[in-house]
């Protein structure tokens, strides 16, 4: 579900939940533990990667639709805890976006320090509106931080999925690489930054990301009840269930 690979002092966390690395409660829990534990285990940076052609398809909607209200609220609290821990992680996290990255997959990327995406026909975006969900304020803030308010509004309100070249142009990702070179490029970014004077780099990074810390809030601070209410709304349930039916159809 989550592979841990060692590259010197850099830990690669590779999403390994086929076929599309969808985020269910178990995978989110593993990610929380891995991000929280990495600094204390001596790792100096993290690379978050996926499978060639597919970084993460986002939330596992079929699984989430089977949860009762209390378990769904628990999942959303855990998901926001993961984002808060990524925002506050004392070591850099690089997203090696190895392919398609809609919705929750894109969210993981925007909370990292740096994003390298596979060049080619792969798409990324916060397409929540297309599946009947609103984008929470803290995630909206994180995207505005990357691409600016006007561009973020246009992308989120439309639920737009953009290709890798457009994502680079608007600043949603920082660099493109061939799909089989995304992880090596991410490791090279880590090594360049780890070669800098460590105290100066860490303090400057902490100050630079202070707005992201504030925007997402501390782990465990999120009130998810409004979002859970919206999840059970007629419109959202209708769109999500139609999505699941489409996913069941033979390709």
Short mmCIF file of C-alpha atoms in Angstrom, two decimals:
data_model
loop_
_atom_site.label_atom_id
_atom_site.label_comp_id
_atom_site.label_asym_id
_atom_site.label_seq_id
_atom_site.Cartn_x
_atom_site.Cartn_y
_atom_site.Cartn_z
CA UNK A 1 0.00 0.00 0.00
CA UNK A 2 2.90 2.36 0.81
CA UNK A 3 6.42 1.34 -0.12
CA UNK A 4 9.42 2.87 1.67
CA UNK A 5 12.61 3.12 -0.37
CA UNK A 6 15.92 4.48 0.88
CA UNK A 7 18.05 6.82 -1.21
CA UNK A 8 20.88 7.82 1.08
CA UNK A 9 19.32 10.25 3.54
CA UNK A 10 16.16 10.66 1.43
CA UNK A 11 13.07 8.51 2.04
CA UNK A 12 10.88 7.74 -0.95
CA UNK A 13 7.26 7.02 -0.03
CA UNK A 14 5.80 5.29 -3.06
CA UNK A 15 2.03 4.94 -3.27
CA UNK A 16 1.41 1.28 -4.10
CA UNK A 17 -2.33 0.66 -4.00
CA UNK A 18 -3.26 -0.55 -7.49
CA UNK A 19 -4.84 0.10 -9.79
CA UNK A 20 -4.91 3.89 -9.28
CA UNK A 21 -3.42 4.58 -5.82
CA UNK A 22 -6.76 5.83 -4.53
CA UNK A 23 -6.71 7.26 -1.02
CA UNK A 24 -8.71 5.17 1.44
CA UNK A 25 -8.60 5.30 5.26
CA UNK A 26 -5.78 2.74 5.53
CA UNK A 27 -3.49 4.48 3.02
CA UNK A 28 -4.09 7.89 4.58
CA UNK A 29 -3.24 6.44 8.01
CA UNK A 30 0.00 4.98 6.62
CA UNK A 31 0.94 8.31 5.08
CA UNK A 32 0.29 10.17 8.34
CA UNK A 33 2.54 7.76 10.25
CA UNK A 34 5.28 7.84 7.63
CA UNK A 35 5.41 11.64 7.38
CA UNK A 36 5.23 12.06 11.16
CA UNK A 37 7.95 9.49 11.87
CA UNK A 38 10.45 10.32 9.11
CA UNK A 39 12.31 13.23 10.78
CA UNK A 40 12.79 11.31 14.03
CA UNK A 41 14.13 8.33 12.10
CA UNK A 42 16.92 10.45 10.66
CA UNK A 43 15.58 11.08 7.18
CA UNK A 44 16.49 14.51 5.83
CA UNK A 45 13.93 14.72 3.00
CA UNK A 46 10.95 12.83 1.59
CA UNK A 47 9.97 12.09 -1.99
CA UNK A 48 6.30 11.17 -2.47
CA UNK A 49 5.81 9.16 -5.66
CA UNK A 50 3.34 6.90 -7.45
CA UNK A 51 3.26 4.41 -10.31
CA UNK A 52 4.41 5.34 -13.83
CA UNK A 53 1.43 7.00 -15.48
CA UNK A 54 -0.60 7.32 -12.27
CA UNK A 55 0.40 9.31 -9.21
CA UNK A 56 -2.94 9.06 -7.40
CA UNK A 57 -6.53 9.16 -8.61
CA UNK A 58 -7.51 10.92 -5.38
CA UNK A 59 -10.03 9.75 -2.82
CA UNK A 60 -11.39 6.22 -3.07
CA UNK A 61 -15.01 7.26 -3.61
CA UNK A 62 -16.44 3.69 -3.79
CA UNK A 63 -14.94 2.91 -0.38
CA UNK A 64 -15.96 6.23 1.17
CA UNK A 65 -19.56 5.73 0.05
CA UNK A 66 -19.71 2.58 2.19
CA UNK A 67 -18.76 4.41 5.41
CA UNK A 68 -21.32 5.57 7.96
CA UNK A 69 -21.29 9.18 9.09
CA UNK A 70 -18.94 8.72 12.04
CA UNK A 71 -16.38 6.77 10.03
CA UNK A 72 -16.59 9.27 7.17
CA UNK A 73 -15.97 12.15 9.58
CA UNK A 74 -13.01 10.22 10.99
CA UNK A 75 -11.60 9.84 7.47
CA UNK A 76 -11.91 13.55 6.69
CA UNK A 77 -10.22 14.45 9.96
CA UNK A 78 -7.40 12.06 9.08
CA UNK A 79 -7.06 13.50 5.57
CA UNK A 80 -6.75 17.04 6.92
CA UNK A 81 -4.32 15.80 9.56
CA UNK A 82 -2.15 14.40 6.76
CA UNK A 83 -2.15 17.77 4.98
CA UNK A 84 -1.32 19.58 8.22
CA UNK A 85 1.58 17.23 8.91
CA UNK A 86 2.88 17.68 5.38
CA UNK A 87 2.67 21.46 5.73
CA UNK A 88 4.53 21.37 9.06
CA UNK A 89 7.01 18.62 8.29
CA UNK A 90 10.46 19.88 9.39
CA UNK A 91 12.12 18.22 6.39
CA UNK A 92 11.40 18.98 2.73
CA UNK A 93 8.82 16.90 0.85
CA UNK A 94 8.97 16.69 -2.94
CA UNK A 95 6.05 15.42 -5.01
CA UNK A 96 7.22 13.12 -7.80
CA UNK A 97 3.97 13.28 -9.77
CA UNK A 98 4.49 10.25 -11.98
CA UNK A 99 1.29 10.56 -13.98
CA UNK A 100 -2.36 11.55 -13.64
CA UNK A 101 -3.18 13.40 -10.42
CA UNK A 102 -6.80 14.48 -10.01
CA UNK A 103 -8.50 15.78 -6.87
CA UNK A 104 -6.88 14.32 -3.75
CA UNK A 105 -3.77 13.40 -5.73
CA UNK A 106 -3.34 17.04 -6.73
CA UNK A 107 -3.97 18.10 -3.12
CA UNK A 108 -1.05 15.99 -1.91
CA UNK A 109 1.17 17.71 -4.46
CA UNK A 110 0.24 21.25 -3.54
CA UNK A 111 1.15 20.68 0.12
CA UNK A 112 4.68 19.58 -0.81
CA UNK A 113 7.69 21.88 -1.10
CA UNK A 114 8.25 21.21 -4.79
CA UNK A 115 6.43 19.38 -7.57
CA UNK A 116 7.97 17.50 -10.51
CA UNK A 117 5.42 16.09 -12.94
CA UNK A 118 5.70 13.58 -15.78
CA UNK A 119 5.64 15.35 -19.11
CA UNK A 120 3.17 14.20 -21.72
CA UNK A 121 -0.58 13.55 -21.75
CA UNK A 122 -1.00 13.39 -17.97
CA UNK A 123 -3.52 15.61 -16.21
CA UNK A 124 -3.74 17.27 -12.81
CA UNK A 125 -6.34 19.41 -11.11
CA UNK A 126 -8.80 19.99 -8.31
CA UNK A 127 -11.80 18.57 -10.13
CA UNK A 128 -13.96 18.24 -7.00
CA UNK A 129 -16.78 20.36 -8.44
CA UNK A 130 -17.12 17.90 -11.33
CA UNK A 131 -17.86 15.09 -8.84
CA UNK A 132 -20.25 17.12 -6.69
CA UNK A 133 -17.86 18.27 -3.95
CA UNK A 134 -16.74 21.73 -2.89
CA UNK A 135 -13.07 22.54 -2.35
CA UNK A 136 -12.42 23.23 1.36
CA UNK A 137 -11.04 26.67 2.29
CA UNK A 138 -7.64 25.42 3.44
CA UNK A 139 -7.07 23.59 0.16
CA UNK A 140 -8.24 26.62 -1.81
CA UNK A 141 -5.69 28.69 0.09
CA UNK A 142 -2.90 26.25 -0.74
CA UNK A 143 -3.68 26.41 -4.48
CA UNK A 144 -3.94 30.23 -4.42
CA UNK A 145 -0.50 30.25 -2.79
CA UNK A 146 0.88 28.47 -5.86
CA UNK A 147 -0.94 29.96 -8.83
CA UNK A 148 -2.46 33.21 -7.55
CA UNK A 149 -6.06 34.06 -6.62
CA UNK A 150 -7.56 34.61 -10.06
CA UNK A 151 -6.05 31.52 -11.66
CA UNK A 152 -6.94 29.37 -8.65
CA UNK A 153 -10.56 30.56 -8.79
CA UNK A 154 -10.87 29.76 -12.48
CA UNK A 155 -9.36 26.29 -12.06
CA UNK A 156 -11.35 25.29 -8.97
CA UNK A 157 -14.77 26.68 -9.93
CA UNK A 158 -14.57 24.84 -13.26
CA UNK A 159 -13.13 21.70 -11.68
CA UNK A 160 -10.53 21.90 -14.44
CA UNK A 161 -8.10 19.12 -15.25
CA UNK A 162 -5.08 20.55 -17.08
CA UNK A 163 -2.23 18.79 -18.82
CA UNK A 164 1.34 18.79 -17.56
CA UNK A 165 2.52 21.60 -19.84
CA UNK A 166 -0.31 23.90 -18.70
CA UNK A 167 0.29 22.96 -15.07
CA UNK A 168 3.90 24.09 -15.46
CA UNK A 169 2.87 27.29 -17.23
CA UNK A 170 0.46 28.37 -14.48
CA UNK A 171 2.74 27.29 -11.62
CA UNK A 172 0.79 24.32 -10.32
CA UNK A 173 3.95 22.26 -10.79
CA UNK A 174 7.55 23.44 -10.79
CA UNK A 175 9.24 21.16 -13.29
CA UNK A 176 8.51 18.50 -15.91
CA UNK A 177 10.53 15.36 -16.62
CA UNK A 178 10.09 12.16 -18.64
CA UNK A 179 7.91 9.76 -16.70
CA UNK A 180 10.80 7.43 -15.87
CA UNK A 181 12.95 10.36 -14.71
CA UNK A 182 10.49 12.05 -12.35
CA UNK A 183 11.79 10.33 -9.21
CA UNK A 184 15.48 10.84 -10.11
CA UNK A 185 14.77 14.54 -10.69
CA UNK A 186 13.02 14.71 -7.31
CA UNK A 187 15.97 13.06 -5.60
CA UNK A 188 18.35 15.49 -7.31
CA UNK A 189 16.29 18.43 -6.01
CA UNK A 190 16.56 16.99 -2.50
CA UNK A 191 20.30 16.51 -2.75
CA UNK A 192 20.84 20.09 -3.95
CA UNK A 193 18.92 21.46 -1.00
CA UNK A 194 20.47 19.12 1.52
CA UNK A 195 23.91 20.35 0.42
CA UNK A 196 23.01 23.84 1.67
CA UNK A 197 23.92 24.96 5.23
CA UNK A 198 21.24 22.94 7.07
CA UNK A 199 20.23 25.35 9.84
CA UNK A 200 19.91 28.31 7.48
CA UNK A 201 17.96 26.28 4.94
CA UNK A 202 15.61 24.82 7.57
CA UNK A 203 14.88 28.15 9.26
CA UNK A 204 14.30 29.94 5.96
CA UNK A 205 12.01 27.14 4.80
CA UNK A 206 10.04 27.28 8.04
CA UNK A 207 9.49 31.04 7.69
CA UNK A 208 8.61 30.73 3.99
CA UNK A 209 5.97 28.06 4.70
CA UNK A 210 4.47 29.76 7.76
CA UNK A 211 1.47 30.95 5.76
CA UNK A 212 0.76 27.37 4.67
CA UNK A 213 0.98 26.23 8.31
CA UNK A 214 -1.56 28.86 9.28
CA UNK A 215 -3.80 28.16 6.29
CA UNK A 216 -4.21 24.45 7.05
CA UNK A 217 -4.10 24.76 10.86
CA UNK A 218 -2.52 22.31 13.30
CA UNK A 219 -3.15 18.55 13.09
CA UNK A 220 -6.44 17.56 14.68
CA UNK A 221 -7.93 21.06 14.55
CA UNK A 222 -10.38 20.59 11.69
CA UNK A 223 -14.13 20.72 12.09
CA UNK A 224 -15.38 18.50 9.28
CA UNK A 225 -19.10 18.46 10.08
CA UNK A 226 -20.09 20.93 7.35
CA UNK A 227 -18.17 18.94 4.80
CA UNK A 228 -19.75 15.68 5.98
CA UNK A 229 -23.20 17.31 5.75
CA UNK A 230 -22.46 18.34 2.18
CA UNK A 231 -21.26 14.81 1.34
CA UNK A 232 -24.69 13.44 2.23
CA UNK A 233 -26.53 16.10 0.23
CA UNK A 234 -28.73 14.90 -2.62
CA UNK A 235 -26.67 16.54 -5.36
CA UNK A 236 -23.33 15.20 -4.11
CA UNK A 237 -24.64 11.70 -3.49
CA UNK A 238 -26.21 11.58 -6.93
CA UNK A 239 -23.03 12.66 -8.72
CA UNK A 240 -20.79 10.37 -6.66
CA UNK A 241 -22.99 7.31 -7.16
CA UNK A 242 -23.17 7.99 -10.90
CA UNK A 243 -19.37 8.19 -10.91
CA UNK A 244 -19.08 4.82 -9.19
CA UNK A 245 -21.46 3.25 -11.72
CA UNK A 246 -19.29 4.58 -14.57
CA UNK A 247 -16.21 3.10 -12.92
CA UNK A 248 -17.89 -0.31 -12.79
CA UNK A 249 -18.52 -0.43 -16.53
CA UNK A 250 -16.18 -2.61 -18.61
CA UNK A 251 -13.48 -0.65 -20.37
#
